[in-house]
mmCIF file of C-alpha atoms in Angstrom:
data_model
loop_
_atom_site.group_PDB
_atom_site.id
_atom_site.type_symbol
_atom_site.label_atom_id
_atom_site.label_comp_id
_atom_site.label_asym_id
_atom_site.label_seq_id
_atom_site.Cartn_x
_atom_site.Cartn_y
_atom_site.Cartn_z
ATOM 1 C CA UNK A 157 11.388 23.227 13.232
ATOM 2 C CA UNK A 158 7.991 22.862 11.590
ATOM 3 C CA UNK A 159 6.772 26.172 10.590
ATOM 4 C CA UNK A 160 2.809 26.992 9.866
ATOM 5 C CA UNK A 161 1.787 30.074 8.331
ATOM 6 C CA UNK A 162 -1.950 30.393 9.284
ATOM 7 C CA UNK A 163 -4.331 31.777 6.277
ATOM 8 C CA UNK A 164 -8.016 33.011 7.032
ATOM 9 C CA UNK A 165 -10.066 32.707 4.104
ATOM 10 C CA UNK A 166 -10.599 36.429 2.238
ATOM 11 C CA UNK A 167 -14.330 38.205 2.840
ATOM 12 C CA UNK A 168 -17.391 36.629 1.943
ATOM 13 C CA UNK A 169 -21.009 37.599 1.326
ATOM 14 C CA UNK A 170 -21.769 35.665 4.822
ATOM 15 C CA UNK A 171 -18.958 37.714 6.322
ATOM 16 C CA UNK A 172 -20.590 40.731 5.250
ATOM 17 C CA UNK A 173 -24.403 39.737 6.917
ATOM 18 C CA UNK A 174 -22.646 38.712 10.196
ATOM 19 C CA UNK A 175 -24.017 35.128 9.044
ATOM 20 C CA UNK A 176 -22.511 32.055 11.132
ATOM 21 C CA UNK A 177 -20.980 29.658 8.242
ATOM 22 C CA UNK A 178 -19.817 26.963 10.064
ATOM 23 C CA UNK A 179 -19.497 24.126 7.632
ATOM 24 C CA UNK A 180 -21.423 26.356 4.837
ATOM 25 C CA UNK A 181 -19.826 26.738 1.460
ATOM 26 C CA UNK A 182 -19.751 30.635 1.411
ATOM 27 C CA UNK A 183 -18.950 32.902 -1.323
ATOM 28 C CA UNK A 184 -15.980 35.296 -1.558
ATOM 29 C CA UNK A 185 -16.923 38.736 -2.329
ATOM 30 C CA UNK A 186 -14.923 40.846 -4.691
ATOM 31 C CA UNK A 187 -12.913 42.218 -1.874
ATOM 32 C CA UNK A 188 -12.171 38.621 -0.847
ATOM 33 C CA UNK A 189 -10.844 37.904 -3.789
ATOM 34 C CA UNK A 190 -8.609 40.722 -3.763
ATOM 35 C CA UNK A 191 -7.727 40.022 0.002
ATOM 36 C CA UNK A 192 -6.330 36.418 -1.205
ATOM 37 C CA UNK A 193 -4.821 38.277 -4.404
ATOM 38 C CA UNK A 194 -2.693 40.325 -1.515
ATOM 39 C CA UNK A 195 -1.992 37.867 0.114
ATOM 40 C CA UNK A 196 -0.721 35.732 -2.199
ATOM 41 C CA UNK A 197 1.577 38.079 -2.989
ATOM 42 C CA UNK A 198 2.713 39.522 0.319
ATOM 43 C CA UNK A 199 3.190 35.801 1.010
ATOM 44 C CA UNK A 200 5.497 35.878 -2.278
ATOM 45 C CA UNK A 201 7.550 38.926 -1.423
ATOM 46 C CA UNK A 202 8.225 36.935 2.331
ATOM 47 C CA UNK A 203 10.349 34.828 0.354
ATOM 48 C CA UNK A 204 8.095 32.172 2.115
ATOM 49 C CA UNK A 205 9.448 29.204 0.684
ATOM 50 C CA UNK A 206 6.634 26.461 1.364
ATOM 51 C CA UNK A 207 6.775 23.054 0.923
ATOM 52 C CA UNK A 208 2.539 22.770 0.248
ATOM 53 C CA UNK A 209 -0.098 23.614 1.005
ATOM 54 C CA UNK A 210 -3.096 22.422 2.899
ATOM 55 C CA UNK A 211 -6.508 24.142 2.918
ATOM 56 C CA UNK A 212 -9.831 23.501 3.831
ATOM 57 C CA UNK A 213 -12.055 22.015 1.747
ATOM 58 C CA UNK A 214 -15.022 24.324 1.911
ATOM 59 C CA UNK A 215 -15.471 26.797 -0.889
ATOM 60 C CA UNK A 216 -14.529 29.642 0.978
ATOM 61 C CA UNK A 217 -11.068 28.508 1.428
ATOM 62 C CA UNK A 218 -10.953 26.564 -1.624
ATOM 63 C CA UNK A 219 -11.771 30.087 -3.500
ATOM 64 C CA UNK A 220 -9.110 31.692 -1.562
ATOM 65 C CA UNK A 221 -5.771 28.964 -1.869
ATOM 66 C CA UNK A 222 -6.466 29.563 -5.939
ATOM 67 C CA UNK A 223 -5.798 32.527 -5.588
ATOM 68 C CA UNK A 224 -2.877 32.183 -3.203
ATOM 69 C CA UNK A 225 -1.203 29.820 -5.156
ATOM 70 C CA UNK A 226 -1.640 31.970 -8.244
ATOM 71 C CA UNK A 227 1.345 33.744 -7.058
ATOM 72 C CA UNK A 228 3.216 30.657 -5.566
ATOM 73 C CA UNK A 229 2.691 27.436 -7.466
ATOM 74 C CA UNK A 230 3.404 24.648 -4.968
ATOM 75 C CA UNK A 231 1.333 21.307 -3.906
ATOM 76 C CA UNK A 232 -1.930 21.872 -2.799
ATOM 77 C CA UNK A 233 -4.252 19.394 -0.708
ATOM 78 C CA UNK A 234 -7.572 19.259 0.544
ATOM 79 C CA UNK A 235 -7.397 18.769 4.248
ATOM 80 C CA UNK A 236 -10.469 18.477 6.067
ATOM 81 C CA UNK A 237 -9.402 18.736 9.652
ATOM 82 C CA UNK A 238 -9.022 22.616 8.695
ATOM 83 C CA UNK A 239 -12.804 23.273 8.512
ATOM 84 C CA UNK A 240 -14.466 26.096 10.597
ATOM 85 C CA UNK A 241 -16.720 25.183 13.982
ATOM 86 C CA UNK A 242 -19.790 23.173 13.064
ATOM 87 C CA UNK A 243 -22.383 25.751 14.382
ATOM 88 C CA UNK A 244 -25.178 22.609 13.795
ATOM 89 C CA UNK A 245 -28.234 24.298 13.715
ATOM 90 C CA UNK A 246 -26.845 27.521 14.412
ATOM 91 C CA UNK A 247 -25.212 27.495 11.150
ATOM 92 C CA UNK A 248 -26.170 30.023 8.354
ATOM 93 C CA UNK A 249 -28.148 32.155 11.443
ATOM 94 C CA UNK A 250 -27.228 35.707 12.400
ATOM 95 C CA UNK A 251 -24.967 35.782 14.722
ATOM 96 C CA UNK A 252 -26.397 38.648 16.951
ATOM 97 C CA UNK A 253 -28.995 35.869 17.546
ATOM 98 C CA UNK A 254 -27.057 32.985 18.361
ATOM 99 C CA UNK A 255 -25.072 35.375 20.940
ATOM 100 C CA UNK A 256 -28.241 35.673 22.453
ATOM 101 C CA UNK A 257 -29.248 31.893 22.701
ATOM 102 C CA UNK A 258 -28.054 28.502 24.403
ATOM 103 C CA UNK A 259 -25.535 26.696 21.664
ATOM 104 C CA UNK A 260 -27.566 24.200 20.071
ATOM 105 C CA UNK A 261 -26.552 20.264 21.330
ATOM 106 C CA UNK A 262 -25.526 19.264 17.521
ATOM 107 C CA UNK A 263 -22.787 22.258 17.129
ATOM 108 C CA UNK A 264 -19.246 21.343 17.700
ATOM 109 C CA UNK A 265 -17.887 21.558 21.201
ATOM 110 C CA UNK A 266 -15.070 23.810 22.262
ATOM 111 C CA UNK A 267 -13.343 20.463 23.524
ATOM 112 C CA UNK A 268 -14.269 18.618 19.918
ATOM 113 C CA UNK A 269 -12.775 21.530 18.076
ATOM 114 C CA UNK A 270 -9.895 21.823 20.195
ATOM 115 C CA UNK A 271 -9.692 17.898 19.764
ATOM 116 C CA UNK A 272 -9.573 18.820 15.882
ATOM 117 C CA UNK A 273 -7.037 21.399 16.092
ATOM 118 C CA UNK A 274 -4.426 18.567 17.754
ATOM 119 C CA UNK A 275 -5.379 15.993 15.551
ATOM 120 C CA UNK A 276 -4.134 18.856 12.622
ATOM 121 C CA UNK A 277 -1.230 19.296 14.085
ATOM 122 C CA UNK A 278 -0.337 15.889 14.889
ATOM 123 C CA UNK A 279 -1.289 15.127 10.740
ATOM 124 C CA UNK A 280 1.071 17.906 10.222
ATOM 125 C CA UNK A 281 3.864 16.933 12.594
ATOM 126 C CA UNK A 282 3.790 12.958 11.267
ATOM 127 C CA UNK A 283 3.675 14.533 7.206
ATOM 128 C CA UNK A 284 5.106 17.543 6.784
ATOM 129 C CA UNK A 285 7.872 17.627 10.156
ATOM 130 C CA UNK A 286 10.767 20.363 9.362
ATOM 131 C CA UNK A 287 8.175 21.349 6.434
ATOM 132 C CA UNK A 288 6.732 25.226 6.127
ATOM 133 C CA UNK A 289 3.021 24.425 4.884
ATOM 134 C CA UNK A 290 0.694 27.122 4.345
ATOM 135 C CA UNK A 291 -2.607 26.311 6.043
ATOM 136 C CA UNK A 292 -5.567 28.301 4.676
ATOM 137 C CA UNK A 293 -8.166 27.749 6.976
ATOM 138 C CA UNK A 294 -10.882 29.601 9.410
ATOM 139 C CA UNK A 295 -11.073 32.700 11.786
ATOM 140 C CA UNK A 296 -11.781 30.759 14.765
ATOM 141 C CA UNK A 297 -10.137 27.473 13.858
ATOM 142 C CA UNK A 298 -7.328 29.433 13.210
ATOM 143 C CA UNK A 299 -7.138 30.420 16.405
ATOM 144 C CA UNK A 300 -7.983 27.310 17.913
ATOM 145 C CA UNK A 301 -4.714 25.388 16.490
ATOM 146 C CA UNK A 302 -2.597 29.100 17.803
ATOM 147 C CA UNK A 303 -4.217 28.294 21.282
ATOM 148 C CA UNK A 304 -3.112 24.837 21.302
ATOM 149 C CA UNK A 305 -0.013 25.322 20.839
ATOM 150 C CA UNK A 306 0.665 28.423 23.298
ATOM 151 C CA UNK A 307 -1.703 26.464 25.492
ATOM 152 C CA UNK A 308 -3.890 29.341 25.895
ATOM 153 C CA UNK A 309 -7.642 29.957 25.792
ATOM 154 C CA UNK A 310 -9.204 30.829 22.537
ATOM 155 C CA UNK A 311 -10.073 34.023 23.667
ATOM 156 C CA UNK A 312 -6.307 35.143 24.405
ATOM 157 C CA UNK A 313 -5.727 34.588 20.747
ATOM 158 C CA UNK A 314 -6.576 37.843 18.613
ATOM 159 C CA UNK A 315 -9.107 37.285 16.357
ATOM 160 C CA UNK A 316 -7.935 36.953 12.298
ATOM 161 C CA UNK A 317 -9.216 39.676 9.596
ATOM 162 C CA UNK A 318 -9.830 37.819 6.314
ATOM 163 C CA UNK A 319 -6.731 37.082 4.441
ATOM 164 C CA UNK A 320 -4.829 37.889 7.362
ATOM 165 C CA UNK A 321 -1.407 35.605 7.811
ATOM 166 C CA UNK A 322 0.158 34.136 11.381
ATOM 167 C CA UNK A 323 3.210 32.505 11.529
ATOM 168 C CA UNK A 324 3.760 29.409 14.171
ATOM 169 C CA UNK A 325 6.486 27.224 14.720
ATOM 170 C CA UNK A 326 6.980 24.115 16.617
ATOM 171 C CA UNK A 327 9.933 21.166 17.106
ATOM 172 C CA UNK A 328 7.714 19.214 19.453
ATOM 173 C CA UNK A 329 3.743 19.187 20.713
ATOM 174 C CA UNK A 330 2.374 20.324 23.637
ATOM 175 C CA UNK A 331 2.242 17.361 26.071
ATOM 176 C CA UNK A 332 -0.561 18.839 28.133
ATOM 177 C CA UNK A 333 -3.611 20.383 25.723
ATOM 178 C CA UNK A 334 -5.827 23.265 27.136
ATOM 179 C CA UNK A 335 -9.246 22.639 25.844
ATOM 180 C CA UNK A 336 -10.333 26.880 25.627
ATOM 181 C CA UNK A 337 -13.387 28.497 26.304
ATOM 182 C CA UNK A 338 -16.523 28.670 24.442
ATOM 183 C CA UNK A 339 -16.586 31.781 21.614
ATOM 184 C CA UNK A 340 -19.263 32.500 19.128
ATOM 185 C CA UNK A 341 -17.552 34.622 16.057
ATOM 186 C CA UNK A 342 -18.742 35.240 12.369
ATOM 187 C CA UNK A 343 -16.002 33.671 11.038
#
């Protein structure tokens, strides 16, 4: 059994200004930095035992695994199959206003995303089988690997507070992938 625990990044500025960040750096706030400090250590007093783990390699994430790991000293690695939706030129706009508007042709497609997520877990399953990794990651990609694997629609998966942690476990892939439905989120 291969067993993910799913990390959103903590709070950041852009979070706060409902600001689409996409593939943007963004900046933890001081509560996001205390999220991740929580986390860390809820993830401690678990008794998670983790073999690594993997996290995004946009600052946000980046920001937030320090501080996880601050409490749990294992492997870390970059791993950038974990980054958020590319909004394209939606990116770093309100997003009140891109509810309100077409999604621009150069952001990332539900299918391309969902595409992503199985191409993560398929990394995961060929490195890291019978492994518990720690994957600190995105609100909606989050999601997007969780509705892979149930082979559900994005929008039947809750959506993630900021430091908030989801356990999933698999022996073997889904053999037939749902692709989800479209969702615009702050995350």
């Amino acid at each position: 059994m291969t067993t993910i625990y799913l990390v959103r990044h903590g709070e950041t500025e852009e979070n706060q200004r409902q600001i689409l960040q996409g593939h943007m750096p963004g900046h933890l706030t001081a509560l996001g930095r205390e999220q991740a400090d929580v986390c860390g250590k809820r993830l401690k007093e678990m008794n998670v035992h983790p073999d690594i783990m993997l996290y995004s390699d946009l600052k946000r994430t980046i920001d937030t695994a320090e501080i996880i790991n601050k409490q749990l000293c294992i492997p870390t690695k970059p791993c950038p199959l974990l980054r958020e939706r590319d909004w394209g030129s939606f990116t770093g706009k309100p997003v009140i206003r891109a509810r309100q508007e077409q999604l621009p042709d150069d952001a990332e497609s539900v299918e391309a995303m969902f595409q992503r997520a199985r191409r993560f877990l398929s990394f995961v399953k060929e490195h890291y089988e019978g492994q518990t990794i720690i994957a600190v990651g995105h609100g909606l990609f989050n999601r997007a690997i969780q509705a892979v694997l149930k082979g559900v629609e994005t929008r039947d998966i809750p959506r993630m507070e900021n430091a908030e942690v989801r356990r999933c476990e698999f022996d073997e892939l889904p053999k037939d992938w749902d692709c989800g439905s479209d969702l615009i989120s702050a995350d």
